[in-house]
Amino acid sequence: MATAFKPDETFRGDFRYSNSAAAVLRFPFPFVEDRYMYGINLEPHTRPGSSGAFAVAFDVDEHYVAECAERALSLAQDPGRCLVLPHMHEAEWDTLELIMESLAADYPEHFTLEREGLDWTWTNRPLGLHQTFRFGDAGTLPYPPFEYITRQAQGDFTLQDQRDGTLYIDGGITTTQADWSLAFDVGMTFHEWHGPVPLAHQAGVFDRALQYLMRVRYGHPARRLNWTLTVNPRLDTSPENYPIWGPDRASLTPENIADRLFLRVELQTFYRLPRSNALLFGIRAYLANLADLTRVPKWGRRLHRVMRDLHPEVVGYKGITRYHDVLVNHLAQFDDGAPTSPGIAPDVDALREM
Amino acid sequence: MTTGSFTSRPRYSPLTRFPSARAHLLVADHAGIAPHAFAETCSAADFPERWEVVAHARVLPQPLGGPGVHQFRSASHLLTLLGHRLNAETMGLRLYAVGSEPFVWDVARVGREAGMGREEMQLFAVGQPVRRVVCVHCRTINPEVTTTLVTCAGCGVTLSVRDHFSRMHNTWMGVQCDAEAPGELPEVEDLCA
């Protein structure tokens, strides 16, 4: 069945956003057990995988059209959210090719790519785009190639150059980021840009993750899930705009937390690019509020246990401190003490009645 | 590689001469480099070409250098001429910088812009801790910050300095510290304390 897009959704202001029951059931729930600590949790990005969101290379869901409009708005307000250093030019074309080929193969009803040598024609039906261009000639596209294609994809992307035994973040597009700044971090090594994350460095997580990522081969992408909590279905939780979204964290009450607090899950994917040998990171944000997630009994039980037992430094780093008590008290009603099955699957075919 | 260092915070080691280099250039934002800027096995005498800032306008530097101590009118003056010098250089030069943190990373930028890699330079910060802090909200650069909180000269918010340093921009990240609850400010601490 073709996806029914919801082009009128908004991710700021009046926050017109909701998940269908199907979208909740395919939500990439990030907790494989009843507790959480930083780990590597990298695995091959094989399909279909344990969540519906893993079914394709670059997932297109009911929020696609609205998220692309939100990205265009963020870029109009702050063009610096898309930034690629000059030596990553080849990686830009690699990215365009990978995303176009993947979308056309996974969603032929929405996207078509026709190639005659270097003369390509791209059709994006949900956004109403039809573009003929010459591969390798940036002058034939309305935006630079990386920006052109990532304006038509959900989630952020970054480009990593591999040299000196590490990865450098040398480009990207970030309009849906969880409190980190591409403009500030550009040019940093893998360890430098992860500097502010607590606990994980000491556990060797970044050393091992870097070794894994530097060995990702062309045609064998990897993935992991990461998470945080966001008040309101706001995609742009950038440090740049923290003065705008920061006050939301002080607005939660026992009455509104179920509707207004969202679990924000990043499906991170890692692709080796063929010509540049760069590594493309996809950082796709999924948002679902507590009211929806707790309609899956297993997820409600598990969320309570994970949030109750979080390490205090994780509570602080993820910005939960101010409302942690309200959160745990709210979730307690969904935890009957029953055991939960291992893994992230919802274990149900339909949501519990509200 | 910075494996083993848990933050983006720079850490400095006293200078040693790169063993196999064609030429060495040591630059400082002051005159009279303190002995502790050098490792035990070495001293200023091991760097026959030194550029120093004397902070008056009556010196005439020789930007293409050569052995000897060359004097510059200011750090800005030195950095400008360093760019000219490095653009005229060939492979095999190693660059060393001693001075305030903002200065030594300015030197690194000039080196990078001339095509030098991180492994071809050594930096050593000396003196009182001072930080160049960028306001991530309005992009204003606040120079010479010596406390953990600073009022942004651009947008007026009170910034706390996140433990996050960009070698490329030579700035620490400043983030509004009372965005969630206006007026809720932590104690200000002096970086020198």
Coordinates of C-alpha atoms in Angstrom, one line a residue:
Chain A
M1 CA 0.0 0.0 0.0
A2 CA 1.4 3.4 -1.0
T3 CA 2.3 5.7 1.9
A4 CA -0.3 8.4 2.5
F5 CA 1.8 11.6 3.1
K6 CA 0.7 14.3 5.5
P7 CA 2.0 17.4 3.9
D8 CA 0.3 19.8 6.4
E9 CA 2.4 18.6 9.4
T10 CA 4.5 21.2 11.2
F11 CA 7.5 20.7 13.5
R12 CA 7.5 24.2 15.1
G13 CA 4.8 26.8 16.0
D14 CA 1.5 25.0 16.2
F15 CA 3.2 21.5 16.0
R16 CA 0.7 19.8 13.8
Y17 CA 2.2 16.3 14.0
S18 CA 0.9 12.8 14.7
N19 CA 1.8 9.2 14.0
S20 CA -0.6 6.7 12.5
A21 CA -1.0 3.4 14.3
A22 CA 1.1 1.8 11.6
A23 CA 3.8 4.4 12.1
V24 CA 3.9 3.7 15.9
L25 CA 4.2 -0.1 15.3
R26 CA 7.1 0.4 13.0
F27 CA 8.8 2.9 15.2
P28 CA 12.5 2.0 15.8
F29 CA 12.3 1.6 19.5
P30 CA 15.9 1.9 20.8
F31 CA 16.0 -0.2 24.0
V32 CA 16.8 -3.9 23.5
E33 CA 16.6 -4.5 27.3
D34 CA 15.2 -2.9 30.5
R35 CA 18.3 -0.8 31.1
Y36 CA 20.4 1.6 29.0
M37 CA 24.1 2.5 28.9
Y38 CA 26.3 3.7 26.1
G39 CA 27.5 0.9 23.9
I40 CA 28.7 0.3 20.4
N41 CA 25.4 -1.3 19.2
L42 CA 26.6 -1.3 15.5
E43 CA 25.2 -3.9 13.2
P44 CA 25.1 -4.5 9.5
H45 CA 22.3 -2.5 7.8
T46 CA 20.6 -5.7 6.5
R47 CA 17.0 -5.7 5.4
P48 CA 14.4 -6.2 6.6
G49 CA 15.7 -6.3 10.2
S50 CA 13.9 -6.1 13.4
S51 CA 12.0 -2.8 12.9
G52 CA 9.9 -1.7 9.9
A53 CA 12.1 1.3 9.7
F54 CA 15.0 -1.0 8.7
A55 CA 13.1 -2.3 5.6
V56 CA 14.9 -0.1 3.0
A57 CA 18.2 1.8 2.7
F58 CA 16.6 5.3 3.2
D59 CA 13.2 5.0 4.8
V60 CA 10.5 7.3 3.4
D61 CA 7.4 7.5 5.7
E62 CA 4.2 9.4 6.1
H63 CA 6.1 12.5 7.3
Y64 CA 8.3 12.7 4.2
V65 CA 6.7 15.7 2.4
A66 CA 6.3 17.8 5.6
E67 CA 9.9 17.0 6.7
C68 CA 11.3 18.2 3.4
A69 CA 9.4 21.4 3.8
E70 CA 10.7 21.9 7.3
R71 CA 14.3 21.4 6.0
A72 CA 13.8 24.0 3.3
L73 CA 12.5 26.4 6.0
S74 CA 15.5 25.8 8.2
L75 CA 18.0 26.2 5.3
A76 CA 16.3 29.5 4.3
Q77 CA 16.7 30.8 7.9
D78 CA 20.3 29.4 8.2
P79 CA 22.0 28.4 5.0
G80 CA 25.0 27.4 7.1
R81 CA 23.2 24.2 8.1
C82 CA 24.5 22.7 4.9
L83 CA 28.2 22.9 4.6
V84 CA 30.7 20.8 2.6
L85 CA 34.5 21.4 2.6
P86 CA 35.9 21.8 -0.9
H87 CA 37.9 18.6 -0.9
M88 CA 34.7 16.6 -0.4
H89 CA 33.4 17.4 -3.9
E90 CA 33.5 13.9 -5.2
A91 CA 31.7 12.6 -2.1
E92 CA 28.8 15.0 -2.9
W93 CA 28.2 13.1 -6.2
D94 CA 28.7 9.8 -4.5
T95 CA 25.9 10.8 -2.1
L96 CA 23.6 11.9 -4.8
E97 CA 24.0 8.7 -6.7
L98 CA 23.5 6.5 -3.6
I99 CA 20.4 8.2 -2.5
M100 CA 18.8 8.5 -5.9
E101 CA 19.5 4.8 -6.8
S102 CA 18.2 3.6 -3.4
L103 CA 15.0 5.7 -3.4
A104 CA 14.2 4.7 -7.0
A105 CA 14.8 1.0 -6.3
D106 CA 12.9 1.0 -2.9
Y107 CA 10.0 3.2 -3.9
P108 CA 9.5 3.0 -7.7
E109 CA 6.0 4.4 -7.2
H110 CA 7.5 7.7 -5.9
F111 CA 10.9 8.0 -7.5
T112 CA 12.4 7.3 -10.9
L113 CA 16.0 7.6 -12.1
E114 CA 16.8 7.4 -15.8
R115 CA 20.4 7.3 -16.9
E116 CA 21.9 7.8 -20.4
G117 CA 25.6 7.8 -19.7
L118 CA 26.2 11.0 -17.7
D119 CA 22.8 12.5 -18.7
W120 CA 20.4 11.7 -15.8
T121 CA 16.8 12.5 -15.3
W122 CA 15.4 12.4 -11.7
T123 CA 11.7 12.3 -10.9
N124 CA 10.4 12.9 -7.4
R125 CA 6.7 12.6 -7.5
P126 CA 5.8 13.3 -3.8
L127 CA 7.6 16.7 -4.1
G128 CA 6.7 17.3 -7.7
L129 CA 10.2 17.5 -9.0
H130 CA 11.5 16.6 -12.4
Q131 CA 15.2 17.3 -13.1
T132 CA 17.5 16.6 -16.0
F133 CA 21.2 17.1 -15.3
R134 CA 24.6 15.9 -16.2
F135 CA 26.3 13.8 -13.5
G136 CA 29.5 15.5 -12.4
D137 CA 28.5 18.9 -13.6
A138 CA 27.2 20.9 -10.6
G139 CA 26.1 23.7 -12.9
T140 CA 23.2 21.6 -14.2
L141 CA 21.5 21.3 -10.8
P142 CA 19.7 24.1 -8.8
Y143 CA 21.8 23.3 -5.7
P144 CA 25.2 21.7 -5.1
P145 CA 24.8 17.9 -5.6
F146 CA 24.9 17.0 -1.9
E147 CA 22.4 19.7 -0.9
Y148 CA 20.2 18.9 -3.9
I149 CA 19.6 15.3 -2.9
T150 CA 19.6 15.7 0.9
R151 CA 16.8 18.3 0.6
Q152 CA 14.8 15.4 -0.8
A153 CA 15.6 13.0 2.1
Q154 CA 14.4 12.7 5.7
G155 CA 17.1 13.1 8.4
D156 CA 20.5 14.7 8.6
F157 CA 23.6 13.5 6.7
T158 CA 27.3 14.1 7.4
L159 CA 30.3 13.4 5.2
Q160 CA 33.4 11.9 6.8
D161 CA 36.9 11.9 5.2
Q162 CA 39.1 9.1 6.3
R163 CA 42.7 10.0 6.8
D164 CA 45.5 10.0 9.5
G165 CA 43.9 6.9 11.1
T166 CA 40.6 8.7 12.0
L167 CA 37.5 10.2 10.5
Y168 CA 37.1 13.9 9.9
I169 CA 33.6 15.4 9.7
D170 CA 34.2 17.5 6.6
G171 CA 30.6 18.2 5.5
G172 CA 26.9 17.7 6.1
I173 CA 23.4 18.9 6.3
T174 CA 21.8 19.3 9.8
T175 CA 18.3 20.6 10.3
T176 CA 17.0 17.8 12.6
Q177 CA 19.9 17.5 15.0
A178 CA 19.9 16.7 18.7
D179 CA 21.8 19.6 20.1
W180 CA 25.0 19.6 18.1
S181 CA 26.3 22.1 15.6
L182 CA 27.8 21.2 12.2
A183 CA 29.1 24.7 11.7
F184 CA 31.0 24.4 14.9
D185 CA 32.2 20.8 14.6
V186 CA 33.2 20.8 10.9
G187 CA 36.8 19.7 10.4
M188 CA 36.9 17.8 13.7
T189 CA 38.2 14.3 14.2
F190 CA 35.8 11.6 15.4
H191 CA 37.0 11.8 19.0
E192 CA 36.9 15.6 19.0
W193 CA 33.3 15.9 17.8
H194 CA 32.2 13.4 20.4
G195 CA 34.1 15.2 23.1
P196 CA 31.1 16.4 25.0
V197 CA 29.5 12.9 25.4
P198 CA 30.1 11.7 29.0
L199 CA 31.1 8.2 30.1
A200 CA 31.4 6.6 26.7
H201 CA 35.0 7.7 26.1
Q202 CA 36.2 6.1 29.3
A203 CA 34.4 2.9 28.4
G204 CA 36.4 2.8 25.1
V205 CA 33.1 3.1 23.1
F206 CA 34.4 5.7 20.7
D207 CA 37.8 3.9 20.1
R208 CA 36.0 0.7 19.1
A209 CA 33.3 2.4 17.2
L210 CA 35.9 4.3 15.1
Q211 CA 37.7 1.1 14.3
Y212 CA 34.5 -0.5 13.2
L213 CA 33.4 2.5 11.1
M214 CA 36.8 2.8 9.3
R215 CA 36.4 -0.8 8.1
V216 CA 32.9 -0.3 6.7
R217 CA 33.1 -1.5 3.0
Y218 CA 31.3 -0.3 -0.1
G219 CA 28.1 -2.2 -0.4
H220 CA 28.0 -3.3 3.2
P221 CA 26.5 -0.4 5.2
A222 CA 26.1 -0.5 9.0
R223 CA 23.5 1.0 11.4
R224 CA 22.9 1.8 15.0
L225 CA 20.1 3.5 17.0
N226 CA 20.6 6.4 19.3
W227 CA 18.0 8.3 21.4
T228 CA 17.1 11.3 23.4
L229 CA 13.9 13.0 24.6
T230 CA 12.5 16.1 23.0
V231 CA 9.6 18.3 24.2
N232 CA 7.1 18.8 21.3
P233 CA 7.6 17.2 17.9
R234 CA 10.4 19.7 17.1
L235 CA 13.0 18.6 14.5
D236 CA 15.3 21.6 14.9
T237 CA 16.8 21.1 18.3
S238 CA 20.0 22.8 17.3
P239 CA 22.3 24.6 19.7
E240 CA 21.9 27.6 17.4
N241 CA 18.2 27.8 18.4
Y242 CA 18.4 26.6 21.9
P243 CA 17.2 29.9 23.2
I244 CA 13.9 29.1 21.3
W245 CA 13.4 25.5 22.3
G246 CA 15.2 25.4 25.7
P247 CA 12.2 26.9 27.6
D248 CA 10.1 23.9 26.5
R249 CA 11.9 21.7 28.9
A250 CA 10.5 23.8 31.8
S251 CA 6.9 23.5 30.5
L252 CA 6.2 19.8 31.2
T253 CA 3.6 18.9 33.8
P254 CA 2.1 15.5 34.9
E255 CA -0.9 16.5 32.9
N256 CA 0.8 17.3 29.6
I257 CA 3.8 15.0 29.5
A258 CA 2.2 12.1 27.8
D259 CA 1.3 14.2 24.7
R260 CA 4.2 16.7 24.7
L261 CA 7.2 14.6 25.5
F262 CA 8.6 12.7 22.5
L263 CA 11.1 9.9 22.3
R264 CA 13.5 11.0 19.6
V265 CA 15.3 8.1 18.0
E266 CA 18.1 8.4 15.5
L267 CA 18.5 5.7 13.0
Q268 CA 22.1 6.2 12.1
T269 CA 23.4 4.5 8.9
F270 CA 26.9 4.3 7.7
Y271 CA 27.8 4.0 4.0
R272 CA 31.2 3.8 2.3
L273 CA 31.1 5.9 -0.9
P274 CA 32.7 4.4 -4.0
R275 CA 34.8 7.1 -5.7
S276 CA 35.8 9.3 -2.8
N277 CA 36.2 6.5 -0.2
A278 CA 34.4 8.9 2.2
L279 CA 31.9 7.6 4.8
L280 CA 28.3 8.9 4.6
F281 CA 26.4 9.0 7.9
G282 CA 22.7 9.2 7.7
I283 CA 21.1 10.4 11.0
R284 CA 17.4 10.0 10.7
A285 CA 15.2 11.3 13.5
Y286 CA 11.9 9.6 14.4
L287 CA 9.6 11.2 16.9
A288 CA 6.8 9.5 18.9
N289 CA 5.2 10.8 22.1
L290 CA 4.8 8.8 25.3
A291 CA 1.0 8.5 24.8
D292 CA 1.6 6.6 21.5
L293 CA 4.6 4.5 22.7
T294 CA 2.9 3.3 25.9
R295 CA 0.1 1.9 23.7
V296 CA 2.6 -0.9 23.1
P297 CA 2.6 -2.7 26.5
K298 CA 6.1 -4.0 26.3
W299 CA 7.5 -0.6 25.4
G300 CA 5.6 1.1 28.2
R301 CA 7.0 -1.3 30.8
R302 CA 10.5 -1.0 29.4
L303 CA 10.4 2.8 29.1
H304 CA 9.6 3.0 32.8
R305 CA 12.5 0.8 33.8
V306 CA 15.0 2.4 31.5
M307 CA 14.1 6.0 32.5
R308 CA 13.9 5.2 36.2
D309 CA 17.4 3.6 36.3
L310 CA 19.3 6.0 34.0
H311 CA 22.8 6.9 35.0
P312 CA 22.7 10.5 36.4
E313 CA 25.3 11.7 33.9
V314 CA 23.2 10.4 31.0
V315 CA 20.2 12.2 32.5
G316 CA 22.2 15.4 32.6
Y317 CA 23.8 15.1 29.1
K318 CA 20.4 14.3 27.4
G319 CA 18.8 17.3 29.1
I320 CA 16.3 15.3 31.2
T321 CA 17.2 16.5 34.7
R322 CA 14.5 19.2 34.9
Y323 CA 11.6 16.8 34.4
H324 CA 13.1 13.4 35.2
D325 CA 10.8 12.9 38.3
V326 CA 7.7 13.8 36.4
L327 CA 8.7 11.4 33.6
V328 CA 9.3 8.4 35.9
N329 CA 6.1 9.0 37.9
H330 CA 4.1 9.2 34.7
L331 CA 5.6 6.0 33.3
A332 CA 5.1 4.0 36.5
Q333 CA 1.4 3.3 35.6
F334 CA 2.5 1.3 32.5
D335 CA 4.8 -1.0 34.4
D336 CA 3.0 -4.0 36.0
G337 CA 6.2 -5.7 36.8
A338 CA 5.8 -8.4 34.1
P339 CA 8.9 -9.5 32.3
T340 CA 9.7 -8.1 28.8
S341 CA 11.0 -10.1 25.8
P342 CA 14.5 -9.4 24.6
G343 CA 14.9 -7.1 21.6
I344 CA 13.0 -4.1 20.3
A345 CA 10.0 -5.7 18.5
P346 CA 6.6 -4.5 19.8
D347 CA 5.2 -8.1 20.1
V348 CA 1.7 -6.9 19.2
D349 CA -0.1 -6.3 15.9
A350 CA -2.3 -3.5 17.1
L351 CA -2.1 -0.7 19.7
R352 CA -3.7 -0.9 23.0
E353 CA -7.0 1.2 23.3
M354 CA -6.4 4.6 24.8
Chain B
M1 CA 45.4 11.0 16.8
T2 CA 43.9 12.0 20.1
T3 CA 42.9 8.6 21.3
G4 CA 43.1 8.6 25.1
S5 CA 42.1 12.2 25.3
F6 CA 38.4 12.3 26.3
T7 CA 37.5 15.7 25.2
S8 CA 38.1 18.1 22.3
R9 CA 40.0 20.2 24.9
P10 CA 43.5 20.8 23.5
R11 CA 46.4 19.4 25.5
Y12 CA 49.9 20.7 25.0
S13 CA 53.3 19.1 25.4
P14 CA 56.5 21.0 25.7
L15 CA 58.3 21.5 22.4
T16 CA 60.9 19.2 21.1
R17 CA 62.6 19.5 17.7
F18 CA 61.2 17.2 15.0
P19 CA 64.2 14.9 14.4
S20 CA 64.3 14.9 10.6
A21 CA 63.3 18.2 9.2
R22 CA 64.9 20.5 6.7
A23 CA 64.1 23.7 8.6
H24 CA 62.5 24.8 11.8
L25 CA 60.6 28.0 12.5
L26 CA 59.5 29.0 16.1
V27 CA 57.0 31.8 16.5
A28 CA 55.8 33.4 19.8
D29 CA 53.4 36.1 20.7
H30 CA 55.9 37.6 23.2
A31 CA 59.7 38.0 23.6
G32 CA 61.7 35.8 25.9
I33 CA 60.1 32.4 25.8
A34 CA 60.0 30.7 29.2
P35 CA 62.2 27.6 29.6
H36 CA 59.2 25.5 30.5
A37 CA 57.9 25.7 27.0
F38 CA 60.6 23.3 26.0
A39 CA 61.1 19.7 26.8
E40 CA 64.1 18.8 29.0
T41 CA 66.3 17.8 26.1
C42 CA 65.9 21.1 24.3
S43 CA 65.9 24.9 24.6
A44 CA 65.3 28.1 22.6
A45 CA 68.9 27.7 21.3
D46 CA 67.8 24.6 19.3
F47 CA 65.6 26.9 17.2
P48 CA 68.0 29.2 15.3
E49 CA 65.1 31.0 13.6
R50 CA 62.7 32.6 16.0
W51 CA 59.9 35.1 15.4
E52 CA 58.8 37.2 18.4
V53 CA 56.3 39.9 19.2
V54 CA 57.8 43.0 20.9
A55 CA 54.6 45.1 20.8
H56 CA 56.0 48.4 19.5
A57 CA 55.9 49.7 15.9
R58 CA 59.6 50.6 15.4
V59 CA 60.7 47.2 14.1
L60 CA 61.1 46.1 10.5
P61 CA 60.8 42.3 10.2
Q62 CA 62.2 40.2 7.4
P63 CA 59.3 38.0 6.5
L64 CA 61.3 35.6 4.4
G65 CA 63.3 35.0 7.5
G66 CA 66.5 33.1 7.9
P67 CA 68.5 32.3 11.1
G68 CA 68.2 34.9 13.9
V69 CA 65.5 36.4 16.1
H70 CA 63.0 38.5 14.1
Q71 CA 60.8 41.0 15.8
F72 CA 57.2 41.8 15.0
R73 CA 54.9 44.7 16.0
S74 CA 51.9 42.5 17.1
A75 CA 50.6 39.0 16.9
S76 CA 48.4 40.1 13.9
H77 CA 51.5 41.5 12.2
L78 CA 53.4 38.3 12.8
L79 CA 50.5 36.1 11.5
T80 CA 50.1 38.1 8.3
L81 CA 53.8 37.8 7.5
L82 CA 53.8 34.1 8.5
G83 CA 51.3 33.5 5.8
H84 CA 53.5 35.1 3.2
R85 CA 56.5 33.2 4.5
L86 CA 54.8 29.8 4.4
N87 CA 53.4 30.3 1.0
A88 CA 57.0 30.8 -0.2
E89 CA 58.2 27.6 1.6
T90 CA 58.8 24.2 0.2
M91 CA 58.4 20.8 1.9
G92 CA 60.3 20.0 5.0
L93 CA 59.7 23.0 7.2
R94 CA 58.4 22.4 10.7
L95 CA 56.5 25.0 12.6
Y96 CA 56.4 25.6 16.4
A97 CA 54.2 28.1 18.2
V98 CA 54.3 29.4 21.8
G99 CA 51.9 31.8 23.3
S100 CA 48.3 32.3 24.4
E101 CA 45.9 29.6 23.3
P102 CA 44.1 31.8 20.7
F103 CA 47.5 32.8 19.3
V104 CA 48.9 29.3 18.9
W105 CA 45.7 28.1 17.1
D106 CA 45.9 31.1 14.9
V107 CA 49.3 30.0 13.9
A108 CA 48.0 26.5 13.2
R109 CA 45.3 28.0 11.0
V110 CA 47.9 30.0 9.0
G111 CA 49.9 26.7 8.7
R112 CA 46.8 24.8 7.6
E113 CA 45.9 27.4 5.0
A114 CA 49.5 27.1 3.6
G115 CA 49.0 23.3 3.2
M116 CA 50.7 22.1 6.4
G117 CA 49.2 19.1 8.3
R118 CA 48.7 18.7 12.0
E119 CA 51.7 16.5 12.2
E120 CA 54.0 19.2 10.9
M121 CA 53.4 21.6 13.8
Q122 CA 53.8 21.7 17.5
L123 CA 51.9 24.1 19.7
F124 CA 52.4 25.1 23.3
A125 CA 50.0 27.4 25.2
V126 CA 51.5 29.5 28.0
G127 CA 50.3 32.3 30.3
Q128 CA 47.0 32.8 32.0
P129 CA 44.1 30.7 30.6
V130 CA 42.2 32.8 28.1
R131 CA 39.6 31.6 25.6
R132 CA 38.1 32.8 22.4
V133 CA 34.4 32.0 22.8
V134 CA 31.9 31.9 19.9
C135 CA 28.3 32.5 20.6
V136 CA 26.6 29.6 18.9
H137 CA 23.4 31.5 18.7
C138 CA 24.5 34.8 17.1
R139 CA 28.0 33.8 15.9
T140 CA 29.7 36.7 17.6
I141 CA 33.3 35.9 18.7
N142 CA 34.0 37.0 22.2
P143 CA 37.8 37.3 22.6
E144 CA 39.9 37.0 25.8
V145 CA 37.4 35.3 28.0
T146 CA 38.8 34.3 31.4
T147 CA 35.7 33.1 33.2
T148 CA 33.3 30.2 32.9
L149 CA 30.4 32.6 32.1
V150 CA 30.5 35.6 29.7
T151 CA 27.9 38.0 28.4
C152 CA 27.8 37.8 24.6
A153 CA 28.9 41.1 23.1
G154 CA 26.5 40.4 20.1
C155 CA 23.2 39.2 21.5
G156 CA 23.6 39.9 25.2
V157 CA 22.8 36.4 26.5
T158 CA 24.9 34.9 29.3
L159 CA 26.9 32.2 27.7
S160 CA 28.4 29.2 29.5
V161 CA 31.5 27.8 27.8
R162 CA 30.8 24.2 26.8
D163 CA 33.9 21.9 27.1
H164 CA 34.2 21.8 23.3
F165 CA 36.9 23.4 21.2
S166 CA 37.2 23.7 17.5
R167 CA 40.7 23.7 16.1
M168 CA 39.5 24.8 12.8
H169 CA 37.7 27.9 14.1
N170 CA 39.9 28.4 17.1
T171 CA 36.9 28.9 19.3
W172 CA 35.2 27.4 22.3
M173 CA 31.5 26.9 22.1
G174 CA 29.4 29.4 24.1
V175 CA 25.8 28.3 24.8
Q176 CA 23.1 30.4 26.7
C177 CA 23.2 29.0 30.2
D178 CA 19.7 30.1 31.4
A179 CA 17.6 29.4 28.3
E180 CA 15.4 26.9 30.1
A181 CA 14.8 29.1 33.1
P182 CA 15.8 32.8 32.7
G183 CA 18.0 34.1 35.4
E184 CA 18.9 30.7 36.7
L185 CA 22.7 31.1 36.6
P186 CA 25.5 29.0 38.1
E187 CA 28.4 30.6 39.9
V188 CA 30.9 32.3 37.8
E189 CA 34.3 30.8 38.1
D190 CA 37.7 32.3 37.0
L191 CA 39.5 30.0 34.6
C192 CA 42.8 31.0 36.4
A193 CA 41.6 29.9 39.8

